[in-house]
Coordinates of C-alpha atoms in Angstrom, one line a residue:
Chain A
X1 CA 32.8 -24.3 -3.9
X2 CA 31.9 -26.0 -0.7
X3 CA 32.9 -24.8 2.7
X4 CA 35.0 -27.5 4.2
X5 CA 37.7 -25.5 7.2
X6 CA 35.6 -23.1 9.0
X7 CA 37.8 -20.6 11.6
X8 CA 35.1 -18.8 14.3
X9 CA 37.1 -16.0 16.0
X10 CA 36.1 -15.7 19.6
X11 CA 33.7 -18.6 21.2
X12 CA 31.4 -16.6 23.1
X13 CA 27.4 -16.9 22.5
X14 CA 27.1 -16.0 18.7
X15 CA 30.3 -17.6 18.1
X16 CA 29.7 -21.2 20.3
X17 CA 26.5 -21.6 18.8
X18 CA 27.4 -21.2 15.3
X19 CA 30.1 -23.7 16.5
X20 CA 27.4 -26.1 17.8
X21 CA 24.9 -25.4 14.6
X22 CA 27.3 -26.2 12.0
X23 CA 29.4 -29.4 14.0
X24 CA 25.9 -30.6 14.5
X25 CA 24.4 -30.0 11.1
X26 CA 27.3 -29.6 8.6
X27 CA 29.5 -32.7 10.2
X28 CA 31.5 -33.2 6.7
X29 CA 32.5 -29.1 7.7
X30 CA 36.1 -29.0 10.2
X31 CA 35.3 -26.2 12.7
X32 CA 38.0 -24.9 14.9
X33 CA 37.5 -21.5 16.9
X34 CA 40.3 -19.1 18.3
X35 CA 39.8 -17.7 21.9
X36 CA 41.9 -15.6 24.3
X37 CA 40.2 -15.7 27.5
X38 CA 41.3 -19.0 29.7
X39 CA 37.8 -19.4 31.2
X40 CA 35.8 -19.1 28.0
X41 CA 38.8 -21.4 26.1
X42 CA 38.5 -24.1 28.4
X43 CA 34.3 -23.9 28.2
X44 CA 34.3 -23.9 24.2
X45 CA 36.7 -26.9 24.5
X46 CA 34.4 -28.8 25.9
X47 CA 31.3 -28.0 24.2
X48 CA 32.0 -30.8 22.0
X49 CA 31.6 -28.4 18.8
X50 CA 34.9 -27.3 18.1
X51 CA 37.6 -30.0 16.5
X52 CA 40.5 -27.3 18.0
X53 CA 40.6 -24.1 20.3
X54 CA 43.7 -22.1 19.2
X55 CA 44.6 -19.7 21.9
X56 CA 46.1 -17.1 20.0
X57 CA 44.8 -16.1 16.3
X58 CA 48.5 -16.4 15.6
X59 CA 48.7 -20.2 16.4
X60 CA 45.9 -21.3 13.6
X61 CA 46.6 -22.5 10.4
X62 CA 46.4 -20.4 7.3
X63 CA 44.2 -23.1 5.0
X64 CA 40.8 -21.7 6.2
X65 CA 38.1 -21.0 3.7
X66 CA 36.4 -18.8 6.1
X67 CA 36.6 -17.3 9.0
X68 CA 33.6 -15.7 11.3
X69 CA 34.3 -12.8 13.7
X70 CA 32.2 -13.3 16.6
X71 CA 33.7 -10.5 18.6
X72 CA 32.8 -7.2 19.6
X73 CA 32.8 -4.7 16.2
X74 CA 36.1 -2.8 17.9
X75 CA 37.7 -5.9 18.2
X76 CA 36.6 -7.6 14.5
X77 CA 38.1 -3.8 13.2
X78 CA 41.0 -4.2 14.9
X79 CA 41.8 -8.1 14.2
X80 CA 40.7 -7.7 10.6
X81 CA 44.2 -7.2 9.1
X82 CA 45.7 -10.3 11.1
X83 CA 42.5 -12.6 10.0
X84 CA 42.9 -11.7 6.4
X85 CA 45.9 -13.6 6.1
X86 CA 43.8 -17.1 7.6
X87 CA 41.0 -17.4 5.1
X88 CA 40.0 -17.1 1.9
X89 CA 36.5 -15.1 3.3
X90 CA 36.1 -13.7 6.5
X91 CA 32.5 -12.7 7.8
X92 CA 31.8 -11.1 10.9
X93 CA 28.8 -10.9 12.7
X94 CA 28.2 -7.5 14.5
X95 CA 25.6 -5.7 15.2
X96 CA 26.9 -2.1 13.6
X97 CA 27.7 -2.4 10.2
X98 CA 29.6 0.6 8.9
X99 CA 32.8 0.4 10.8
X100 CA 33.5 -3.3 9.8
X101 CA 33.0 -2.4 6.2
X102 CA 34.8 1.0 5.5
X103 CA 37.7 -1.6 7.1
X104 CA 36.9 -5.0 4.8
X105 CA 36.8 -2.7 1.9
X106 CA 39.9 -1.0 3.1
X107 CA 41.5 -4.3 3.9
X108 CA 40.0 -7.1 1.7
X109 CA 40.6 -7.2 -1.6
X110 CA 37.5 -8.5 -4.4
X111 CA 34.5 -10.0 -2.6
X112 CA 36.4 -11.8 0.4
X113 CA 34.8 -9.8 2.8
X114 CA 31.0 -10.8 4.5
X115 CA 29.8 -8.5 6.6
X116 CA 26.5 -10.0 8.0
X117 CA 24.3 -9.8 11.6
X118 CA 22.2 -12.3 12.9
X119 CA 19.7 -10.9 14.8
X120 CA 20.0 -13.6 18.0
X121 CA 21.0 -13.4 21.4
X122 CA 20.0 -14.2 24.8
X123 CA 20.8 -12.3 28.3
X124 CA 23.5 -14.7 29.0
X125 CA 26.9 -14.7 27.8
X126 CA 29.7 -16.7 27.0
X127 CA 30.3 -20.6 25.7
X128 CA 27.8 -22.0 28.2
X129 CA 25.2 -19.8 26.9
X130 CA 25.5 -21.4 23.7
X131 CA 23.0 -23.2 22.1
X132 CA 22.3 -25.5 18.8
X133 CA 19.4 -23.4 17.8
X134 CA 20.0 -19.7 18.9
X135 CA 19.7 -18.9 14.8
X136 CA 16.5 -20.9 14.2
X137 CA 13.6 -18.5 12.5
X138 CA 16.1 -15.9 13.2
X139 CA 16.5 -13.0 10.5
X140 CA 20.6 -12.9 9.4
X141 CA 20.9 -9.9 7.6
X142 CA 23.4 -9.5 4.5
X143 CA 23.9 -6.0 2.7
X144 CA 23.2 -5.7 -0.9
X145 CA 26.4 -4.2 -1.4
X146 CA 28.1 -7.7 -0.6
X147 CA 26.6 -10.1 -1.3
X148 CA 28.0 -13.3 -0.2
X149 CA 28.8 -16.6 -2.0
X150 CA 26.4 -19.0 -1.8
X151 CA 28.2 -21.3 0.5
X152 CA 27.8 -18.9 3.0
X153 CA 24.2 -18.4 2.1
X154 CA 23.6 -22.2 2.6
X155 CA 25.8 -22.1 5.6
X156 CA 22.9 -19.9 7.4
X157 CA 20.1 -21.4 6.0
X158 CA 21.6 -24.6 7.2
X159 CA 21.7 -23.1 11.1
X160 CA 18.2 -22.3 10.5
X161 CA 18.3 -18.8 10.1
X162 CA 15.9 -16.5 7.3
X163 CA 18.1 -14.4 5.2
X164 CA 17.0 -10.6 5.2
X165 CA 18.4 -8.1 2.8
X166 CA 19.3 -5.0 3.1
X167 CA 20.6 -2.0 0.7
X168 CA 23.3 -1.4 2.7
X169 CA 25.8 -0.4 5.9
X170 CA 24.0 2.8 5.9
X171 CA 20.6 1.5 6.1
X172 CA 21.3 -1.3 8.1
X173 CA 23.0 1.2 10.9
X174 CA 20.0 3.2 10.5
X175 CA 17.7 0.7 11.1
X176 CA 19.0 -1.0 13.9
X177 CA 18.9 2.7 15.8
X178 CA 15.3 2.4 15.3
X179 CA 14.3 -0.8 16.3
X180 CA 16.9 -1.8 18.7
X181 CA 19.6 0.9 19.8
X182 CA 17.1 3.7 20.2
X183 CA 14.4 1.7 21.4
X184 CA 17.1 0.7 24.6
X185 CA 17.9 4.5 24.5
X186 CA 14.0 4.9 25.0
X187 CA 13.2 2.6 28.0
X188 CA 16.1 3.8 29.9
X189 CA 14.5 7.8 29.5
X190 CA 11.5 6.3 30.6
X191 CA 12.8 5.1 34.0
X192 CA 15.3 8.3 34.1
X193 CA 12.1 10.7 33.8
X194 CA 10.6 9.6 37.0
X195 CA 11.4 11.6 40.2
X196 CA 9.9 9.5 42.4
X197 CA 11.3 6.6 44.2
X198 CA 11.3 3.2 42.3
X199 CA 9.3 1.3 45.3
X200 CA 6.7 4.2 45.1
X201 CA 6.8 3.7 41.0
X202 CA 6.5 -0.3 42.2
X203 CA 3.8 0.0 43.8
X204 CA 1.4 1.7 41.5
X205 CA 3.3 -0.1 38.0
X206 CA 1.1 -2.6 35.9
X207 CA 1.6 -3.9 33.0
X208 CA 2.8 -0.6 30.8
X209 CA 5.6 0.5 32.9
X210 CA 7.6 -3.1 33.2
X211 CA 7.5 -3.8 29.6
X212 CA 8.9 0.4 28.3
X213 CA 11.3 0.1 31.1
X214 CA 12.7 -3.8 30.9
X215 CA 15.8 -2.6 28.5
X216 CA 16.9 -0.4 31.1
X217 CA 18.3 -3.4 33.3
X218 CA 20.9 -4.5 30.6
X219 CA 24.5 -4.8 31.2
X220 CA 25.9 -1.1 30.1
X221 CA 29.1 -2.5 28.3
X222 CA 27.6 -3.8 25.5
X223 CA 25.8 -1.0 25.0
X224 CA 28.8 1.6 25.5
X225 CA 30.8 -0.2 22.8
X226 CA 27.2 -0.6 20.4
X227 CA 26.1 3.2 21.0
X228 CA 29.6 4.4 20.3
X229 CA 29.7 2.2 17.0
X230 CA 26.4 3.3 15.4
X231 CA 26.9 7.2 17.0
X232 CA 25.5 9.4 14.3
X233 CA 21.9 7.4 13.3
X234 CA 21.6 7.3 17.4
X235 CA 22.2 11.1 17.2
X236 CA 20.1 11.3 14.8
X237 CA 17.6 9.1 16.3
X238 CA 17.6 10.8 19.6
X239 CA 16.6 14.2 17.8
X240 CA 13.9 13.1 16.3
X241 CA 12.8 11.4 19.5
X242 CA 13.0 14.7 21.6
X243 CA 11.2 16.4 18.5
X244 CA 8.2 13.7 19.6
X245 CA 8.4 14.4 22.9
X246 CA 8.4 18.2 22.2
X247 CA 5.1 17.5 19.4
X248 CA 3.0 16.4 22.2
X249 CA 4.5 18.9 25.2
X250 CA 3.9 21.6 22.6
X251 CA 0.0 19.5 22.0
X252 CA -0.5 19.9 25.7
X253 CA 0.5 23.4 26.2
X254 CA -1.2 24.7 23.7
X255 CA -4.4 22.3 24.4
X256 CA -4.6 21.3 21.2
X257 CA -6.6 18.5 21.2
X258 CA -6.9 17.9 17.2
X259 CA -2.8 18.1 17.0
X260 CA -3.1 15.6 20.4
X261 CA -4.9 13.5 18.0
X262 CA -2.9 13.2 14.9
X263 CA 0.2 12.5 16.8
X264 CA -1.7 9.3 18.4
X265 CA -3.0 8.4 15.2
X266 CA -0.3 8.5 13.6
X267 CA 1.9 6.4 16.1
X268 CA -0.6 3.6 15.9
X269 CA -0.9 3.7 12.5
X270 CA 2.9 3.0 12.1
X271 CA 2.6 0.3 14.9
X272 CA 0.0 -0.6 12.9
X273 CA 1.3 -1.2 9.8
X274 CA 4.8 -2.8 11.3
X275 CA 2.3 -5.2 13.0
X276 CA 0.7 -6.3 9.7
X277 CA 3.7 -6.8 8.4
X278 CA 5.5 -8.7 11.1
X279 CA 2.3 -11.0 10.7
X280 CA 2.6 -12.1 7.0
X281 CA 6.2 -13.2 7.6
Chain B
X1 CA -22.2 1.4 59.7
X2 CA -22.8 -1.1 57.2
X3 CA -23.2 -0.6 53.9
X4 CA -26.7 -1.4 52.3
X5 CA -27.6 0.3 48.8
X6 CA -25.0 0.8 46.4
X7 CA -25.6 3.3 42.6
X8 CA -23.2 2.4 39.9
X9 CA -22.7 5.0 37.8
X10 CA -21.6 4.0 34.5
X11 CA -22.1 0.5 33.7
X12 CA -18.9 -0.1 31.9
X13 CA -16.1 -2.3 32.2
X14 CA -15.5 -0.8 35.8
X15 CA -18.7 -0.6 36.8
X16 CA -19.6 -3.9 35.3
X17 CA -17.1 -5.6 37.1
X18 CA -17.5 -3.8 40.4
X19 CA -21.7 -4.6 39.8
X20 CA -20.6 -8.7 39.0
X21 CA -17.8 -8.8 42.1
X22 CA -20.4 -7.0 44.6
X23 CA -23.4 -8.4 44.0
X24 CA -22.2 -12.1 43.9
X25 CA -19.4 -11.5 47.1
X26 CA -21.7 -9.2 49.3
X27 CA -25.4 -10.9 48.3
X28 CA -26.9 -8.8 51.2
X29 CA -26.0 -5.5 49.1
X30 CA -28.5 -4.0 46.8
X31 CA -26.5 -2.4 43.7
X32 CA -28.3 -0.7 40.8
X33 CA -26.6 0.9 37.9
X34 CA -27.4 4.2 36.3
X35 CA -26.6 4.1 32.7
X36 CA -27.2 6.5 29.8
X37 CA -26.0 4.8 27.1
X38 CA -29.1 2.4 25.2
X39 CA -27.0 -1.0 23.8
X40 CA -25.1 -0.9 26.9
X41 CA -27.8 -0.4 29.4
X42 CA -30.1 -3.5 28.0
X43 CA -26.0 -5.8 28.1
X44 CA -25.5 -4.3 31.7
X45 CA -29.5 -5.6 32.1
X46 CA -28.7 -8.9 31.4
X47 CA -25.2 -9.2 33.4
X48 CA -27.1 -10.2 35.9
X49 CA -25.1 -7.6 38.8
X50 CA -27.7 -5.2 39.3
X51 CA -31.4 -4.8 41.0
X52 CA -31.8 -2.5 38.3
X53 CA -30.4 -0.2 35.6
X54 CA -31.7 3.5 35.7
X55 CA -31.7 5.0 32.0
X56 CA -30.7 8.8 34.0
X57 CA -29.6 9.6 37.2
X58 CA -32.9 11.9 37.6
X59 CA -34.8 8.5 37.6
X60 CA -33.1 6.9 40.4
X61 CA -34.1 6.7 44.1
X62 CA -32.3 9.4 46.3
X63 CA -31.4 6.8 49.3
X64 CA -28.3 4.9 48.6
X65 CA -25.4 4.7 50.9
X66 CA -22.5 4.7 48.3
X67 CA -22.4 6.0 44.8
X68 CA -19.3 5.3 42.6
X69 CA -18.9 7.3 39.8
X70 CA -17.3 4.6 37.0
X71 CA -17.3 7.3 34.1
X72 CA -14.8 9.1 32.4
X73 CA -13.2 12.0 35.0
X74 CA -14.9 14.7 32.8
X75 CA -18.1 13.2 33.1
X76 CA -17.4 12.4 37.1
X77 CA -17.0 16.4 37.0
X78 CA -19.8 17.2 35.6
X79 CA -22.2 14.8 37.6
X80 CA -21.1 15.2 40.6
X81 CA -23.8 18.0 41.9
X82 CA -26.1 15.7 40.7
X83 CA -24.9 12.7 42.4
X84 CA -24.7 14.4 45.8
X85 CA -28.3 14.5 46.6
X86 CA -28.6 10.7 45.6
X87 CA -26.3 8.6 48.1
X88 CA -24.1 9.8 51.9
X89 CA -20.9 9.0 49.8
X90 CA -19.8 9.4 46.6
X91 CA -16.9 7.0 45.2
X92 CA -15.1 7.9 42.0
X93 CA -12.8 5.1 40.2
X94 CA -10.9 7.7 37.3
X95 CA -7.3 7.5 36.5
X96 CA -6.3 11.1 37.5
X97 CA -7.3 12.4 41.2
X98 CA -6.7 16.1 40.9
X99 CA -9.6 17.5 39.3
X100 CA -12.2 15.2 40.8
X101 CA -10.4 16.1 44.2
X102 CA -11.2 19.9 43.3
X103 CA -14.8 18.9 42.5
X104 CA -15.6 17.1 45.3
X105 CA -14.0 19.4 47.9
X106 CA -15.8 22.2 46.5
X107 CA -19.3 20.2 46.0
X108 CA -20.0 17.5 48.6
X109 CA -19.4 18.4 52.6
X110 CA -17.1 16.8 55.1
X111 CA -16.0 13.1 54.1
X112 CA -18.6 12.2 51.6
X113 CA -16.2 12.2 49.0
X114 CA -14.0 9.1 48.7
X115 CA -11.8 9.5 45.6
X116 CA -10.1 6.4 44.7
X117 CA -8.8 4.5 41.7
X118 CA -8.5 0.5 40.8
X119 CA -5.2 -0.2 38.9
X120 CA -7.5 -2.9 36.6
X121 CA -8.1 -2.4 33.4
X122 CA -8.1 -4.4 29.8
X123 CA -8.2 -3.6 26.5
X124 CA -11.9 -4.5 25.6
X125 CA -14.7 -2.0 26.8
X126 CA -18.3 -2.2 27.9
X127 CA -20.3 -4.3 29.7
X128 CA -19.8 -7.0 28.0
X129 CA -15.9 -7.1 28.6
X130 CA -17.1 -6.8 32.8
X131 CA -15.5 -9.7 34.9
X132 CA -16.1 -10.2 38.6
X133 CA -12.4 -10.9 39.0
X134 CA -11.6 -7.7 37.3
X135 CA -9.9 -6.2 41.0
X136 CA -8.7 -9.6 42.0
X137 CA -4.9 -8.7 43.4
X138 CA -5.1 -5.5 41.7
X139 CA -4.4 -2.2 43.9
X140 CA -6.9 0.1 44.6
X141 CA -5.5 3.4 45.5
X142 CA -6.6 5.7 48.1
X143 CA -5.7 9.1 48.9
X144 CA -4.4 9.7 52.2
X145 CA -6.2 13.2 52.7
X146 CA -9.0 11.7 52.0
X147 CA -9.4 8.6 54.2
X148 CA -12.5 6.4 53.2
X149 CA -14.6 5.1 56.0
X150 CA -14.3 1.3 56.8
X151 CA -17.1 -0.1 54.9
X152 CA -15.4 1.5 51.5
X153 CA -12.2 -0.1 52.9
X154 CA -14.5 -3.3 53.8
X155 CA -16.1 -3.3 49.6
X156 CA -12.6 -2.8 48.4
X157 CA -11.2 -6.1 50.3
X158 CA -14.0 -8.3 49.0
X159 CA -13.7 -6.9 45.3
X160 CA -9.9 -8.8 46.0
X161 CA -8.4 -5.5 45.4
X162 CA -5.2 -4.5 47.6
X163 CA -5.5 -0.9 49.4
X164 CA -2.6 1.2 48.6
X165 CA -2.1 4.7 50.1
X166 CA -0.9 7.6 48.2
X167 CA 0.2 11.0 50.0
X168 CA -2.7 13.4 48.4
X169 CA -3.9 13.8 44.6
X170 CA -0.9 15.8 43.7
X171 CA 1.3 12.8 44.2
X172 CA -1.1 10.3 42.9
X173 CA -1.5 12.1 39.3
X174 CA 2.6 12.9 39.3
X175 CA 3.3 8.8 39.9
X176 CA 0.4 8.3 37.3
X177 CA 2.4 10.2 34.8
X178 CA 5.5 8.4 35.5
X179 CA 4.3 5.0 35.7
X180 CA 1.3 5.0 33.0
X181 CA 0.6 8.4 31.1
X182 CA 4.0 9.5 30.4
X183 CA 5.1 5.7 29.5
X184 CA 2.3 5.9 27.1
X185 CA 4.4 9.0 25.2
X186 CA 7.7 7.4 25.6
X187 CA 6.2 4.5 23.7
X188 CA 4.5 6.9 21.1
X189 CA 7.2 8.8 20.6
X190 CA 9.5 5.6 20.1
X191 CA 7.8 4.4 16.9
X192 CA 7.8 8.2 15.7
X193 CA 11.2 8.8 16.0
X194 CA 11.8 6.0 13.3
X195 CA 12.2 7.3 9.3
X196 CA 12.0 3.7 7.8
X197 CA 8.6 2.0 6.7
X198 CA 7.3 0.3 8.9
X199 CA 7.7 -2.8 7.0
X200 CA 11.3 -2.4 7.3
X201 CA 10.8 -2.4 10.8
X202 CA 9.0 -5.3 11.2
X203 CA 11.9 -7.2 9.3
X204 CA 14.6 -6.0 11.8
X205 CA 12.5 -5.9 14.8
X206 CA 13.1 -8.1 17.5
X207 CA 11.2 -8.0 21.0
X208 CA 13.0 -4.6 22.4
X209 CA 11.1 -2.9 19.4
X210 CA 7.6 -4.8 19.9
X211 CA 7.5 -4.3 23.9
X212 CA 8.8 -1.0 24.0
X213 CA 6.2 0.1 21.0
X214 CA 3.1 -1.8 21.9
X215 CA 1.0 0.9 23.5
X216 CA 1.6 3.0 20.7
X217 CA -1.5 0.7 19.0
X218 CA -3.6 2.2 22.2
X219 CA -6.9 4.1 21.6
X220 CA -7.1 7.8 21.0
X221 CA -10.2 9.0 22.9
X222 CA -9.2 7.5 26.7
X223 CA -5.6 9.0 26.2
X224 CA -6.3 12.3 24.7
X225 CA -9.2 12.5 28.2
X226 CA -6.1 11.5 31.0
X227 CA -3.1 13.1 28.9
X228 CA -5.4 16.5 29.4
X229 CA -6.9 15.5 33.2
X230 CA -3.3 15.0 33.5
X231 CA -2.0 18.0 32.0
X232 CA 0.3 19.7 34.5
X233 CA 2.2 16.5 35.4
X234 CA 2.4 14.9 32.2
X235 CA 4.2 18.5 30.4
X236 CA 6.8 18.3 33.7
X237 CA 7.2 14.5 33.0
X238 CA 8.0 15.5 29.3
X239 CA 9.7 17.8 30.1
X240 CA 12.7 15.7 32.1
X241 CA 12.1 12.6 29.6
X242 CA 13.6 15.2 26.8
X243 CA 16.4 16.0 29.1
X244 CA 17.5 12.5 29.6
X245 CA 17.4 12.1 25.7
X246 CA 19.3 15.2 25.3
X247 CA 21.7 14.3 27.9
X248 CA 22.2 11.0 26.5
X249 CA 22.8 12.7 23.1
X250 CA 25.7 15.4 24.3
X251 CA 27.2 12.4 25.7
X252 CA 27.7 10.2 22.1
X253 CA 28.4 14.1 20.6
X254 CA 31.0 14.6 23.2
X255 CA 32.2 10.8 23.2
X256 CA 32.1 10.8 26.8
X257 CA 31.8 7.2 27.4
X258 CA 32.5 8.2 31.2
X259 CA 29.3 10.2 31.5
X260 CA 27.2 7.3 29.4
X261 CA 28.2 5.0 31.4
X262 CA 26.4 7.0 34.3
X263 CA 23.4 7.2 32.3
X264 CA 23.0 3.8 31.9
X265 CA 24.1 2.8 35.6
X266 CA 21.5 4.8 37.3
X267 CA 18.5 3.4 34.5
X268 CA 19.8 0.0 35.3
X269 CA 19.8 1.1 39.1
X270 CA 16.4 2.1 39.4
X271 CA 15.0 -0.5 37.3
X272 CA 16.9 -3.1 39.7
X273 CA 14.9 -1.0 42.8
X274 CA 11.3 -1.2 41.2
X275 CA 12.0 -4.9 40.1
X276 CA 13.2 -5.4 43.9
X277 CA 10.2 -3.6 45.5
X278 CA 7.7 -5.6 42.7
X279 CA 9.5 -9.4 44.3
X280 CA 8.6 -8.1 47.9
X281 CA 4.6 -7.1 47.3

């Protein structure tokens, strides 16, 4: 059944430039969004992508056949009981996984629950950030354990993204310690195990130090909220980390140069390998 | 006094690019090359940088003014009572200061040895990979207890390198940990701490996973030489980089998002302070 009332809950960069993607490319589709804050509200208003800006999840109509919830994943827990009674689906579209579905399967009854993530952003946030074709080549990743209708699967493609699968909330959390939350967790040790000033680091930096540090200039909220969703695989992450770090202290120590060896062998082989792969996408 | 007849030792990329930017910016020098190695002696030949290319050090003349040592720092070690009866100064070029420092202090008299070391580099080797605009912009660090005389400081400035001081070799191979051999490790260790294939990586990745792990894909042989040069300073570096992992770990076991949020100000901080000092160069 075709998607025609589409609710996206908060107007913020995800949830603006789903609004612009699928006004633009989906115009038979009614797309209204729901923001709180005044500033952002007025913004999304005039984005020309919305047909209405409800200030208050209260004030929307119940007749949606989906709604999207492009907030934060405390928030998209927390507004998933009132949402439930707005649209026949609701799919959010956060970056931790297992929290928003131990509540949809607690909450939602049958398959009217979506949990996805598209993997898009930009430094910037908010409605002005917003643009047509944040999504486009993009991976959107669904779970295996919901799948979603198909509606929603041509919604995507139409915004231009590449649906990835994954086995599940388990694996997906898992994952996205490894190549994103750790991997922030990582850069920022980088900078924090330097006891020498930053201009004297400056001075003698190339190429190497500015790239394994960058992550450590991003905004801490998002990250607070993000590290405190996906806690144990970050735990879990950061001991097998510290167990790297340890493998080649230990290496040094010991002047081992064949261990020395295998562990650098071994990292590029992985590198490697994720490289070939990224290739033949 | 000016200089007049310059040895290349080690007609690599280094010393290939050094030969191409001195012979064609200083046309009144004569440089010759020694190098040992047959396929790159007859590429460093044809460069068209050097008078001539010595198969051994024995062979050449014992009259030069400068020497630069552009090997490897164990080889620098080893050669340098050989070098010392073949030019007044002797220049090195390797990555980590402290045991050439040792060397030379014990082996050549007064201020014939000038250790130094170019921040240029790429990822080809050889002769063949030599530019003359290798230095260009690049700094080209000096120790300060070891002041070079004016005509090293004179070479340096036509190369297009930038002179940057550094307190003593101690201070030069602790920032080298922080801003190159250690960063190396945290990269390493960032693509080890991950349980997934690396194809499952690659699906989820997005550029905080491929920046952060690039120099994991480094060769073996040149890191395994500076992590062990660098011994000392890289274990103490490793040593505080597992700290900061632990101590971001007890605060996500705790759930002190307080004490996180401190983590992540002060990475942020001194990030801001090396990007600041970078603008002002």
């Amino acid at each position: 059944m075709a998607l025609k009332r589409v609710l996206i809950v908060g107007a913020g960069l995800i949830g603006g430039s789903m609004g612009l993607a699928l006004s633009r490319r989906m115009p038979h589709l009614e797309v209204d969004a729901v923001e709180q804050n005044a500033v952002y509200r007025e913004q999304a208003g005039r984005l020309g992508a919305f047909a209405r800006v409800w200030h208050a999840l209260e004030s929307a109509p119940s007749d949606y056949d989906l709604a999207v919830l492009a907030v934060p994943v405390d928030a998209a827990v927390q507004m998933l009981p009132r949402v439930r009674g707005k649209a026949t689906r609701v799919m959010d579209v956060c970056s931790v996984k297992r929290p928003i579905v131990q509540a949809m399967d607690r909450v939602l009854t049958g398959s009217r629950g979506v949990p996805s993530h598209p993997m898009a952003g930009k430094a910037q946030a908010g409605p002005l950030a917003a643009e047509e074709s944040l999504f486009e080549k993009r991976p959107w990743l669904f779970l295996e354990t919901h799948r979603p209708p198909e509606e929603v699967l041509h919604l995507v493609e139409r915004v231009g993204a590449r649906t990835v699968w994954v086995p599940d909330a388990e694996a997906h959390d898992r994952r996205m310690a490894e190549v994103s939350h750790g991997i922030h967790l990582a850069s920022q040790c980088a900078i924090l195990a330097a006891e020498s000033a930053p201009d004297a680091l400056a001075e003698m930096a190339g190429p190497a130090f500015w790239d394994v540090t960058r992550l450590a200039s991003s905004p801490s909220e998002f990250w607070i909220q993000t590290l405190a969703a996906n806690r144990d695989h970050v735990i879990s992450w950061l001991r097998r980390f510290e167990a790297a770090a340890q493998a080649f202290r230990a290496t040094l120590e010991r002047e081992d140069e064949a261990e020395l060896n295998m562990l650098l062998d071994e990292a590029r082989r992985r590198r490697k390998r994720a490289e070939a792969a990224r290739n033949t996408e």
